[in-house]
PDB file of C-alpha atoms in Angstrom:
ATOM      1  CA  UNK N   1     183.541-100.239 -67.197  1.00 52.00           C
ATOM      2  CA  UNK N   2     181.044-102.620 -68.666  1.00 57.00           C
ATOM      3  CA  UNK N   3     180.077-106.244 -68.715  1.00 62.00           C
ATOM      4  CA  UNK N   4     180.509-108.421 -71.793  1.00 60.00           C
ATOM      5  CA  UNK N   5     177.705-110.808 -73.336  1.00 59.00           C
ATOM      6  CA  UNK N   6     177.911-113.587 -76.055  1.00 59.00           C
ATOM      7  CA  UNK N   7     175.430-114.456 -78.326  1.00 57.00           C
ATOM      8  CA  UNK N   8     175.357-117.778 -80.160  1.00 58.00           C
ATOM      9  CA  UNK N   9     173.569-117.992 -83.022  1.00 55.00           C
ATOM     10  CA  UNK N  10     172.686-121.365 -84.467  1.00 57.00           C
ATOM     11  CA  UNK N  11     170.489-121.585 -87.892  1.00 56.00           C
ATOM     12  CA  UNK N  12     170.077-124.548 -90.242  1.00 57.00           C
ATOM     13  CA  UNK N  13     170.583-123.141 -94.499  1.00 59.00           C
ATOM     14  CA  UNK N  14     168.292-125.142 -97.099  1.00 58.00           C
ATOM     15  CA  UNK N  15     169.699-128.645 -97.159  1.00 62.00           C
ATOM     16  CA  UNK N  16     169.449-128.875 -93.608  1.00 58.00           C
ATOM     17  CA  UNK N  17     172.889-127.876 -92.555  1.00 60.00           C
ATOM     18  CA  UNK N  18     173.475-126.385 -89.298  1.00 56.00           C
ATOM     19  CA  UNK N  19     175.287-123.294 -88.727  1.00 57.00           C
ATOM     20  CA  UNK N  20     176.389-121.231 -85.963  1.00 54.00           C
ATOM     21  CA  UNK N  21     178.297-117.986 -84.887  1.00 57.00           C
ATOM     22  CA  UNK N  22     179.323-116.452 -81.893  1.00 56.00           C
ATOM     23  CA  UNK N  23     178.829-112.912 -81.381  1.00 59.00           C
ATOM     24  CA  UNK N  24     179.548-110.617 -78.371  1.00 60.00           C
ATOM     25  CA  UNK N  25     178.963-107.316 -77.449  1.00 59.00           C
ATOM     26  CA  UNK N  26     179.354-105.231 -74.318  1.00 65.00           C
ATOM     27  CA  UNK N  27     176.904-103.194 -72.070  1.00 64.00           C
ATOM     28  CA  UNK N  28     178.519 -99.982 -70.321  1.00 75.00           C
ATOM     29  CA  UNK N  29     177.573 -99.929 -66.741  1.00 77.00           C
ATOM     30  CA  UNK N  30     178.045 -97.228 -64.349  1.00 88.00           C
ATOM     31  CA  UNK N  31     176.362 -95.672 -61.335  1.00 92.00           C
ATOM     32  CA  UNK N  32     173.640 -93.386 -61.400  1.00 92.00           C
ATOM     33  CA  UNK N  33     176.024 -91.683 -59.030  1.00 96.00           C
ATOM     34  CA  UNK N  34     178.847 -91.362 -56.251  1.00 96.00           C
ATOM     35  CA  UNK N  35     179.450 -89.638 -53.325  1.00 97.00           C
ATOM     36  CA  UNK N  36     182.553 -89.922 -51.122  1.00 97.00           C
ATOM     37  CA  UNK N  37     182.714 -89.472 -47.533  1.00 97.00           C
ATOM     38  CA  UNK N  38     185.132 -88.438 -45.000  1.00 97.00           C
ATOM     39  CA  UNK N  39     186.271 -92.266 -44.330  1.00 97.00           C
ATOM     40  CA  UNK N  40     185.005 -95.924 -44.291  1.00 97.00           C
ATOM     41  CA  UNK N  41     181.425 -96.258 -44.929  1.00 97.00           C
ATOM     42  CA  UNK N  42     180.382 -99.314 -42.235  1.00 92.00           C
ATOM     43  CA  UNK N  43     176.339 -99.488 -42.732  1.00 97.00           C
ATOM     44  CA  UNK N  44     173.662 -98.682 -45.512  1.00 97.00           C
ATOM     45  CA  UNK N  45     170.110 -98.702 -45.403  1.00 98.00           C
ATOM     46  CA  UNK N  46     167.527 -98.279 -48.689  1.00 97.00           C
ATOM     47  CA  UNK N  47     163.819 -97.468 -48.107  1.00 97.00           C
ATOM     48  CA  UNK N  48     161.573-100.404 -49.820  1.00 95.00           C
ATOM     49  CA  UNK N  49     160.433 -98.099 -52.795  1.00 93.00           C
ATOM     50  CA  UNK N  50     164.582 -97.310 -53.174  1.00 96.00           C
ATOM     51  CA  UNK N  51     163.296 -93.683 -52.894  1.00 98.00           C
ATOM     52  CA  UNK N  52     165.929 -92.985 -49.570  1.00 98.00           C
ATOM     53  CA  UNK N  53     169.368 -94.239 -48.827  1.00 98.00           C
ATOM     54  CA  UNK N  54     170.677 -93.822 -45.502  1.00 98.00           C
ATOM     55  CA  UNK N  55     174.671 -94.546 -44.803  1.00 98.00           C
ATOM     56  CA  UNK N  56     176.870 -93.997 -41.672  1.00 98.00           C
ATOM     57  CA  UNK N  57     180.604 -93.673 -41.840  1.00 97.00           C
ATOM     58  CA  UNK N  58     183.773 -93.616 -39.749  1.00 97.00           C
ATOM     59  CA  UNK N  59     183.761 -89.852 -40.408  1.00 98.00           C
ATOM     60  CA  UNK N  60     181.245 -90.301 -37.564  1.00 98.00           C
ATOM     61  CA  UNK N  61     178.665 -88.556 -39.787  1.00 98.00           C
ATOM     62  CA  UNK N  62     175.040 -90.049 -40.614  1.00 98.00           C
ATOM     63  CA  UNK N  63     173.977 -89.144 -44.390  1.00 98.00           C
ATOM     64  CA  UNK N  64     170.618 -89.492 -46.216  1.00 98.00           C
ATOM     65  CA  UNK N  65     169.764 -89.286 -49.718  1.00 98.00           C
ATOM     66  CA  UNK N  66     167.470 -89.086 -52.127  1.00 98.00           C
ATOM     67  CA  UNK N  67     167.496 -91.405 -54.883  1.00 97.00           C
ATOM     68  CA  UNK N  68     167.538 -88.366 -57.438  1.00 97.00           C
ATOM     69  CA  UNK N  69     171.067 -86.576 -56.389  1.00 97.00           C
ATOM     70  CA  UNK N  70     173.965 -87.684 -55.083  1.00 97.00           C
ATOM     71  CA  UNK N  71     173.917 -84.194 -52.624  1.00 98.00           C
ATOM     72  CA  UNK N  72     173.170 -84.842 -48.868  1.00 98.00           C
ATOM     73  CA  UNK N  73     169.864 -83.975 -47.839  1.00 98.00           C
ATOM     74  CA  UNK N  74     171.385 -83.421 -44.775  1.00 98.00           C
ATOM     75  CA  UNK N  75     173.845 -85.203 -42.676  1.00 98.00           C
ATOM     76  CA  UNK N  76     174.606 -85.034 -39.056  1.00 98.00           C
ATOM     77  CA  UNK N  77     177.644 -85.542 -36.817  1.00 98.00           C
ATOM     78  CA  UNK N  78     177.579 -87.847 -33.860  1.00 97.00           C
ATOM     79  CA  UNK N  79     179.978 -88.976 -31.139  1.00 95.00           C
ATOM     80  CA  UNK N  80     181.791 -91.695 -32.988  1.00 96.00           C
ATOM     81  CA  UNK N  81     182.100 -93.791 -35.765  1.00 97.00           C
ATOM     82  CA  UNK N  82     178.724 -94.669 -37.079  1.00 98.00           C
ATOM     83  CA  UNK N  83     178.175 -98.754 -37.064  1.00 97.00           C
ATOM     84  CA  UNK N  84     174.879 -99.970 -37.596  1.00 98.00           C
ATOM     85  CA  UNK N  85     171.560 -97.870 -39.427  1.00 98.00           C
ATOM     86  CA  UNK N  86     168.113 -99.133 -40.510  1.00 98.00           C
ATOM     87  CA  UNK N  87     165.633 -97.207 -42.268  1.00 98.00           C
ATOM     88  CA  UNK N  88     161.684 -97.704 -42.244  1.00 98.00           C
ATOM     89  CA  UNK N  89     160.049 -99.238 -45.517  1.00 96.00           C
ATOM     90  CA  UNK N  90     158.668 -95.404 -46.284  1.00 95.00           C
ATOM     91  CA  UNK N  91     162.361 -93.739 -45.396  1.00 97.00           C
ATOM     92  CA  UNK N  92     160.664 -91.768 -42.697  1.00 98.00           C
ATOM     93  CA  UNK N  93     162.418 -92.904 -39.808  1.00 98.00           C
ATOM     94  CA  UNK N  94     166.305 -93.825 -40.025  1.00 98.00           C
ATOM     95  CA  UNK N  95     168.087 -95.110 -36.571  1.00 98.00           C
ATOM     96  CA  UNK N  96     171.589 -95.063 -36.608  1.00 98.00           C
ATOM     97  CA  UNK N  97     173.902 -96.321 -33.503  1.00 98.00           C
ATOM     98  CA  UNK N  98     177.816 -95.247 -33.247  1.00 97.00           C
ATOM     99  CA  UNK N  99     180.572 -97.071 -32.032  1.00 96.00           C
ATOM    100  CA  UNK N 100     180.447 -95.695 -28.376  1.00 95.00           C
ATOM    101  CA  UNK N 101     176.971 -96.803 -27.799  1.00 95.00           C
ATOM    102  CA  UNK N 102     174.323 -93.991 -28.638  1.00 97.00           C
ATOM    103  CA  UNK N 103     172.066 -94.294 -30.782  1.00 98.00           C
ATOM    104  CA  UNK N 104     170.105 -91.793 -33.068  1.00 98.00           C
ATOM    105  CA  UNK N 105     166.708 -91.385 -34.198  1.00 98.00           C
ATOM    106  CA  UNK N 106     165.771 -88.911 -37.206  1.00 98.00           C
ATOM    107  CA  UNK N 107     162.808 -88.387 -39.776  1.00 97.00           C
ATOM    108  CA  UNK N 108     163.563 -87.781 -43.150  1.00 98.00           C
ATOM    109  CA  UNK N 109     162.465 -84.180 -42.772  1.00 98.00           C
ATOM    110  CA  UNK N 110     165.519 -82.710 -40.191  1.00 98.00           C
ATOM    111  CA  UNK N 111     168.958 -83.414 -39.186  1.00 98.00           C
ATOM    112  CA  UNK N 112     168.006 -82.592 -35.649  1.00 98.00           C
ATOM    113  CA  UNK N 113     167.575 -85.934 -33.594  1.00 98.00           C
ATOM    114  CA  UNK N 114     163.860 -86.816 -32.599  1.00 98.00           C
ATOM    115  CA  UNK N 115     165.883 -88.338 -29.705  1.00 98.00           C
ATOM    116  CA  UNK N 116     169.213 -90.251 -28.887  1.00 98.00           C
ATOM    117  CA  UNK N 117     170.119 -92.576 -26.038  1.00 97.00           C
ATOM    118  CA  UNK N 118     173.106 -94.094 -24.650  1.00 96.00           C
ATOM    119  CA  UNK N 119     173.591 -97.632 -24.566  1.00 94.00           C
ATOM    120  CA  UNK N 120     177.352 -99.563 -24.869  1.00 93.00           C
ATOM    121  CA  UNK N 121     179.881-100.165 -27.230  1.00 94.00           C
ATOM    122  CA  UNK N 122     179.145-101.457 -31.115  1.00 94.00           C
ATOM    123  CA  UNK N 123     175.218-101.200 -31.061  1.00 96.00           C
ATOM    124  CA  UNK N 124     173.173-103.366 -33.852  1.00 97.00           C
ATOM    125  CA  UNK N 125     169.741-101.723 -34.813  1.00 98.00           C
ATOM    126  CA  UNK N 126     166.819-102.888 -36.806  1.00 98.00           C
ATOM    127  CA  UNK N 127     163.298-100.640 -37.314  1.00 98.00           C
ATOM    128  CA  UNK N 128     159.636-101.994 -38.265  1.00 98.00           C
ATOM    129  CA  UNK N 129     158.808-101.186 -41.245  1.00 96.00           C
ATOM    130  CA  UNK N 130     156.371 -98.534 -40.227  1.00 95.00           C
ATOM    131  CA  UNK N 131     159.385 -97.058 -38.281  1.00 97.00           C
ATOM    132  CA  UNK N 132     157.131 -97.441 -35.129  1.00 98.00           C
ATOM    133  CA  UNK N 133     159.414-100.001 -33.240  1.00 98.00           C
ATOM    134  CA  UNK N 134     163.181 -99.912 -32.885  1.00 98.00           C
ATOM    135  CA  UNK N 135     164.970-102.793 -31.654  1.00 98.00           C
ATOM    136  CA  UNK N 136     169.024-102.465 -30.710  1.00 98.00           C
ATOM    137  CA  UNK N 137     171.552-104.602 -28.817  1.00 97.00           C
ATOM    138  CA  UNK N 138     174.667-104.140 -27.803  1.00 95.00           C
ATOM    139  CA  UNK N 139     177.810-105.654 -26.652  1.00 95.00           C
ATOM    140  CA  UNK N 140     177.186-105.138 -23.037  1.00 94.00           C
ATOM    141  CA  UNK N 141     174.319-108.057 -23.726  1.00 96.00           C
ATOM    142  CA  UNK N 142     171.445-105.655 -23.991  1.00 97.00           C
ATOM    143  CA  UNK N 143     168.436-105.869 -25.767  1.00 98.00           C
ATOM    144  CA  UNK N 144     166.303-103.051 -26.252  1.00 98.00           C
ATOM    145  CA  UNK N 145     162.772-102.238 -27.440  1.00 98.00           C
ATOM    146  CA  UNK N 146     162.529 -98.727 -28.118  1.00 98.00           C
ATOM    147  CA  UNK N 147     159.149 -96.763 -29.851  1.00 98.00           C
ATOM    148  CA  UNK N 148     160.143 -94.293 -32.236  1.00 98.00           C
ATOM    149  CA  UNK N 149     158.158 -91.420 -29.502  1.00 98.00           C
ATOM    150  CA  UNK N 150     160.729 -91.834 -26.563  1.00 98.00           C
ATOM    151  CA  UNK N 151     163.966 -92.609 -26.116  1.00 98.00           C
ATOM    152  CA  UNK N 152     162.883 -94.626 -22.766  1.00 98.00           C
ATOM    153  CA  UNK N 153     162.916 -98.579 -23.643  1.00 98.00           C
ATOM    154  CA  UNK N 154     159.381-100.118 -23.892  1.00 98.00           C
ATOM    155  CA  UNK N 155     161.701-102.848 -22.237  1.00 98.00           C
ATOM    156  CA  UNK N 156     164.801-104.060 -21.905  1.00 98.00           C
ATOM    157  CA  UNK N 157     166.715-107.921 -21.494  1.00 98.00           C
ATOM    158  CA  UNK N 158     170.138-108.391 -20.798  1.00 98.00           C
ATOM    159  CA  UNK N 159     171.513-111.479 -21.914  1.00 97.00           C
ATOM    160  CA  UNK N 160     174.844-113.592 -21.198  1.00 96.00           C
ATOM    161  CA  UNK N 161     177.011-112.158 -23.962  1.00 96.00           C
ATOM    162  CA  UNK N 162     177.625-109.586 -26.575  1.00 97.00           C
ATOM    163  CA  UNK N 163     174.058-108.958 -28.808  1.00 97.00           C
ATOM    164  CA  UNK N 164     176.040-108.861 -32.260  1.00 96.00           C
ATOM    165  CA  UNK N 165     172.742-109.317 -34.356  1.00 97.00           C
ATOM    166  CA  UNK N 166     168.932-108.236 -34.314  1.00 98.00           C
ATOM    167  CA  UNK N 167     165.779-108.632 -36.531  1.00 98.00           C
ATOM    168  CA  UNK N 168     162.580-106.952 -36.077  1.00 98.00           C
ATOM    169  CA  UNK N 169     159.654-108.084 -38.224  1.00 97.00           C
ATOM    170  CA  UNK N 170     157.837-105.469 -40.384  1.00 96.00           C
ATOM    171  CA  UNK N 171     154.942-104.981 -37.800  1.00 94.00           C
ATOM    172  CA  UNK N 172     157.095-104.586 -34.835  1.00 97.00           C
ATOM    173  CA  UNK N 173     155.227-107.839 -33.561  1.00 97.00           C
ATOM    174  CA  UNK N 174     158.565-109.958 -33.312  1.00 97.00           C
ATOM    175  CA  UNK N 175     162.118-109.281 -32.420  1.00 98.00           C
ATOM    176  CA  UNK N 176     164.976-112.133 -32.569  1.00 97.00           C
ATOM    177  CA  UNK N 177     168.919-111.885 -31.432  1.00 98.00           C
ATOM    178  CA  UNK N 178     171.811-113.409 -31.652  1.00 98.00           C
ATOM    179  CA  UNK N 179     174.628-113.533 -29.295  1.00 97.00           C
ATOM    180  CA  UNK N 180     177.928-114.277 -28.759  1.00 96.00           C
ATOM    181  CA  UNK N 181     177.323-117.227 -26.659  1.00 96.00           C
ATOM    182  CA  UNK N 182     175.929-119.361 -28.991  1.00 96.00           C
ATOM    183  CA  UNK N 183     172.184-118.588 -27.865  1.00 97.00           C
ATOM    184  CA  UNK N 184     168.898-117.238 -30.585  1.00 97.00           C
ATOM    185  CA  UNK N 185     166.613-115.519 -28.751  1.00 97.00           C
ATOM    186  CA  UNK N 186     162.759-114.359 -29.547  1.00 97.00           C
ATOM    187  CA  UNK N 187     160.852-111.999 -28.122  1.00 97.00           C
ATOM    188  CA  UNK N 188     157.256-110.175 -28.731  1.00 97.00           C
ATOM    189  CA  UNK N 189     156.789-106.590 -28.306  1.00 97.00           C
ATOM    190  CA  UNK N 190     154.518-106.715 -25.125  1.00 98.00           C
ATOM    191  CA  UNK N 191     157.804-108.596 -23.090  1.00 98.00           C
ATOM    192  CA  UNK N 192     160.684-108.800 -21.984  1.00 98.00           C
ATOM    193  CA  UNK N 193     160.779-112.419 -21.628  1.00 98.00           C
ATOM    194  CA  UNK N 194     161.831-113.846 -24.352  1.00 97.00           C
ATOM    195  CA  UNK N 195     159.251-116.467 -25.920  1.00 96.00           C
ATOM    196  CA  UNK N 196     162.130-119.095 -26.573  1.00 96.00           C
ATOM    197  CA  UNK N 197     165.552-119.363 -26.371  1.00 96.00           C
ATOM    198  CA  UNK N 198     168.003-121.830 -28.095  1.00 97.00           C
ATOM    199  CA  UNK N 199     171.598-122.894 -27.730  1.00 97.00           C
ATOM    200  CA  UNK N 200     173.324-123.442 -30.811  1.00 96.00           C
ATOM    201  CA  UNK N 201     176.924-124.431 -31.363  1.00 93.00           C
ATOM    202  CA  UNK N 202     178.583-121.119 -31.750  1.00 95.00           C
ATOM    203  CA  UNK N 203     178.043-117.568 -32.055  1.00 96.00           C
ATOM    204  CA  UNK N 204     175.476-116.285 -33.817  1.00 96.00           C
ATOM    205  CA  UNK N 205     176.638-113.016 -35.881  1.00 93.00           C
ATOM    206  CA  UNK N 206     173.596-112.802 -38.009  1.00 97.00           C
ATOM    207  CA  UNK N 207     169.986-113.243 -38.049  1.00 97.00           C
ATOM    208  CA  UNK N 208     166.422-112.589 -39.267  1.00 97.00           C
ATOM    209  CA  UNK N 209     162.886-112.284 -39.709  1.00 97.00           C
ATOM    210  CA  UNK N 210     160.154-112.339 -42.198  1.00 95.00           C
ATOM    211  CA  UNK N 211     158.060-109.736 -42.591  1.00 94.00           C
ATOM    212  CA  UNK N 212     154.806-111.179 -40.557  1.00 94.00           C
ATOM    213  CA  UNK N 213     157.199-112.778 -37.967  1.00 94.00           C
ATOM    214  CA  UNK N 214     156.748-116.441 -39.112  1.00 94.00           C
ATOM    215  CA  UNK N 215     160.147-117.568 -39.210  1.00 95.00           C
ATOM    216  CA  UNK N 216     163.888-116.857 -37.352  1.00 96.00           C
ATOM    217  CA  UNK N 217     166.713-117.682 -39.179  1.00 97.00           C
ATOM    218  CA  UNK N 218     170.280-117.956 -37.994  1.00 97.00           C
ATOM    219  CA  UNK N 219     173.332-118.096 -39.412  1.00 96.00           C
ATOM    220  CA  UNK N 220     176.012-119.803 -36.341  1.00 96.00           C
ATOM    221  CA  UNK N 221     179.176-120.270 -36.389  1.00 96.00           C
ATOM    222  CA  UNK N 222     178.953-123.528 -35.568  1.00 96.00           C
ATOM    223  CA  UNK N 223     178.567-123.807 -39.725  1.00 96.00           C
ATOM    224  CA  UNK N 224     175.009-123.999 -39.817  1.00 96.00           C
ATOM    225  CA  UNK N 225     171.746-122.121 -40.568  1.00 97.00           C
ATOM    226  CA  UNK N 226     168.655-122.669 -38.505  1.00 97.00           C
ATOM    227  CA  UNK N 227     165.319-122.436 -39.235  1.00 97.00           C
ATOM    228  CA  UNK N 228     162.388-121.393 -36.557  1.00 95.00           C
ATOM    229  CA  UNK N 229     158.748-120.835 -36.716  1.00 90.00           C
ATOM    230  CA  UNK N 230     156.904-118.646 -34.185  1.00 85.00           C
ATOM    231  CA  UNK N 231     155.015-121.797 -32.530  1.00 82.00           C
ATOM    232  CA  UNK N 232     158.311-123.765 -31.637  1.00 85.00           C
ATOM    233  CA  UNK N 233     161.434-122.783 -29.797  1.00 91.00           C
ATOM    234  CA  UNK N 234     162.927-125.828 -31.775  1.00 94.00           C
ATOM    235  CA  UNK N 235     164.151-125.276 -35.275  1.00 96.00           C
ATOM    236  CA  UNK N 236     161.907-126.250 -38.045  1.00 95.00           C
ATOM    237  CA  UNK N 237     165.518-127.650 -40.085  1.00 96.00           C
ATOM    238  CA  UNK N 238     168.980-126.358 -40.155  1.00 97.00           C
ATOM    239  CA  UNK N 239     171.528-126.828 -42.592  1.00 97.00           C
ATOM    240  CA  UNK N 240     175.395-127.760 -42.500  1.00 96.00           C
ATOM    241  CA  UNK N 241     177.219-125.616 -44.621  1.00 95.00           C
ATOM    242  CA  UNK N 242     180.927-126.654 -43.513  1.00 91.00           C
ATOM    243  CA  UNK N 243     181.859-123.008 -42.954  1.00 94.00           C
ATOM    244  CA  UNK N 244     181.354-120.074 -40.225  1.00 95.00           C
ATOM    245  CA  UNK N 245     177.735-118.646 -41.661  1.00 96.00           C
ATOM    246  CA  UNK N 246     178.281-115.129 -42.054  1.00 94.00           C
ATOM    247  CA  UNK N 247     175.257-113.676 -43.664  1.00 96.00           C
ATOM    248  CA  UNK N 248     171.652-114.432 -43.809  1.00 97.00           C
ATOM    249  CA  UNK N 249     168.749-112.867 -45.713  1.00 96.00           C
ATOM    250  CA  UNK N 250     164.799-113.374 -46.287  1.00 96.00           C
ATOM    251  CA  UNK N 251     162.452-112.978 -48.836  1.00 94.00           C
ATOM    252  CA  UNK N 252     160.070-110.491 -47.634  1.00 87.00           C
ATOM    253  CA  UNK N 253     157.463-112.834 -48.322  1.00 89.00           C
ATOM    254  CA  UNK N 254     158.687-115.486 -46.105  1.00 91.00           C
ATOM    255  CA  UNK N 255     159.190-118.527 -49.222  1.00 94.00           C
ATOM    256  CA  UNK N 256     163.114-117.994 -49.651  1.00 96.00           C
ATOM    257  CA  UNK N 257     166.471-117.342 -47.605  1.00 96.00           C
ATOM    258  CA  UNK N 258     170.179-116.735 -48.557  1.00 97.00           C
ATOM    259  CA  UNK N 259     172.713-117.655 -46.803  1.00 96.00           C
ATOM    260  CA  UNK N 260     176.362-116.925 -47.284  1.00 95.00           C
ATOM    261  CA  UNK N 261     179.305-118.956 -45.542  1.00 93.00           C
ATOM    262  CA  UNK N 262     182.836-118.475 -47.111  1.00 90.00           C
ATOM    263  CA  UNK N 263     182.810-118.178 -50.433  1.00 92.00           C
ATOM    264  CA  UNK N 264     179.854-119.952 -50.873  1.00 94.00           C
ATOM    265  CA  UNK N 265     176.251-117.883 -51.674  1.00 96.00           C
ATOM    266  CA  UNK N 266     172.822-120.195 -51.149  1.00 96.00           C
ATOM    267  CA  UNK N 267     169.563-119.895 -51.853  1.00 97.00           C
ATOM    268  CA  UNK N 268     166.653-122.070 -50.281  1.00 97.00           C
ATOM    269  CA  UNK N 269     162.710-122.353 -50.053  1.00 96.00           C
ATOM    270  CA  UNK N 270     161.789-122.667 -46.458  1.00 93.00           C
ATOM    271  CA  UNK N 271     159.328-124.997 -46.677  1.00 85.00           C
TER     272      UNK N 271
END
């Protein structure tokens, strides 16, 4: 396996005369290494520093790694096939949620659950990057706020429809959702009432944050991506991309986004 480069070479010989060649060579690429589980993996989660890689599969088995071996350092069996997972920026904290609605929260140090809770069906999770703050949804329109020191919500919000995406920002400051009634939602972390709510076009599968909470962004299915700061509930721009936005992705420094609808990957500065 390996990915082919060309060179072209272009020089000029004494009278003046141009020349040029085309050489190519090829760069061998593999991984640093594999590991197969039982079925399907559905979610993956890397630490900042790439030092921890959590997965969860349809073997209904949450795995961690380290970067340095491709051997388990330790996985754990839950109740059902394992959808969603985060990880905290340090890979101490991981929070995985399984098909059937619990969800799990371990340090890096046991297999053993710090805690678990049952919620509904398909949960989505996202941690703060200190791993203090855990926010899920679910498809029975919940959204939760949990601290990583109890498995009792810090608060809880139940929506109109299914919670198919969530964002918290790295301070556990700001959490946004999307639903499956068209409708972005923001909270803060001391409320359950959310600071804004908008009504987009169509569902909104995917969304988030940056980093210090500045900005929401949304990816409908109404084909385009919308753009929030924390002082508005109305979006800053959107964007029409002509297709069902499927993806969406921030720089952690708040100055770029990605967005991907169809076939079609975009970058843009959000100012």
């Amino acid at each position: 396996m390996g990915t082919k480069y060309y060179w072209k070479v272009v020089a000029t010989d004494p009278s003046g005369s141009i020349t040029s060649s085309v050489m190519n060579f090829t760069v061998e690429v593999a991984p640093e290494w594999s590991y197969e589980t039982g079925d399907d993996v559905k979610a993956v989660a890397v630490s900042a520093d790439g030092e921890y890689i959590a997965i969860g599969s349809n073997d209904d088995y949450v795995y961690l790694f380290k970067k340095d071996s491709s051997t388990p350092l330790w996985s754990y069996e839950t109740d059902g096939e394992v959808v969603s997972i985060d990880i905290s920026a340090d890979g101490e904290y991981i929070i995985a949620g399984e098909d059937y609605g619990k969800l799990y929260l371990f340090d890096k140090d046991s297999s053993t659950p710090l805690w678990s809770r049952t919620t509904s069906a398909n949960p989505v999770v996202s941690i703060s990057a200190d791993g203090e703050y855990i926010a899920a949804g679910n498809s029975d329109s919940w959204v939760y706020l949990f601290s990583k020191d109890s498995s009792t919500p810090v608060w809880y919000y139940r929506t109109d429809q299914t919670v198919d995406s969530i964002a918290i920002s790295a301070d556990g400051e700001y959490i946004a959702a999307g639903t499956r009634d068209d409708q972005i939602y923001r909270f803060s972390k001391d409320s359950s009432t959310p600071l804004y709510q908008y009504d987009t076009g169509g569902d909104i599968r995917t969304i988030a944050i940056s980093a210090d909470g500045e900005y929401v962004i949304a990816g409908s299915y109404d084909d385009k991506i919308y753009v929030f700061d924390k002082d508005t509930g109305n979006p800053k721009w959107t964007y029409d991309t002509d297709s069902d936005v499927n993806s969406v992705h921030i720089s952690a420094d708040g100055e770029y986004l990605v967005s991907v609808s169809g076939s079609k990957l975009r970058l843009f500065g959000i100012d």
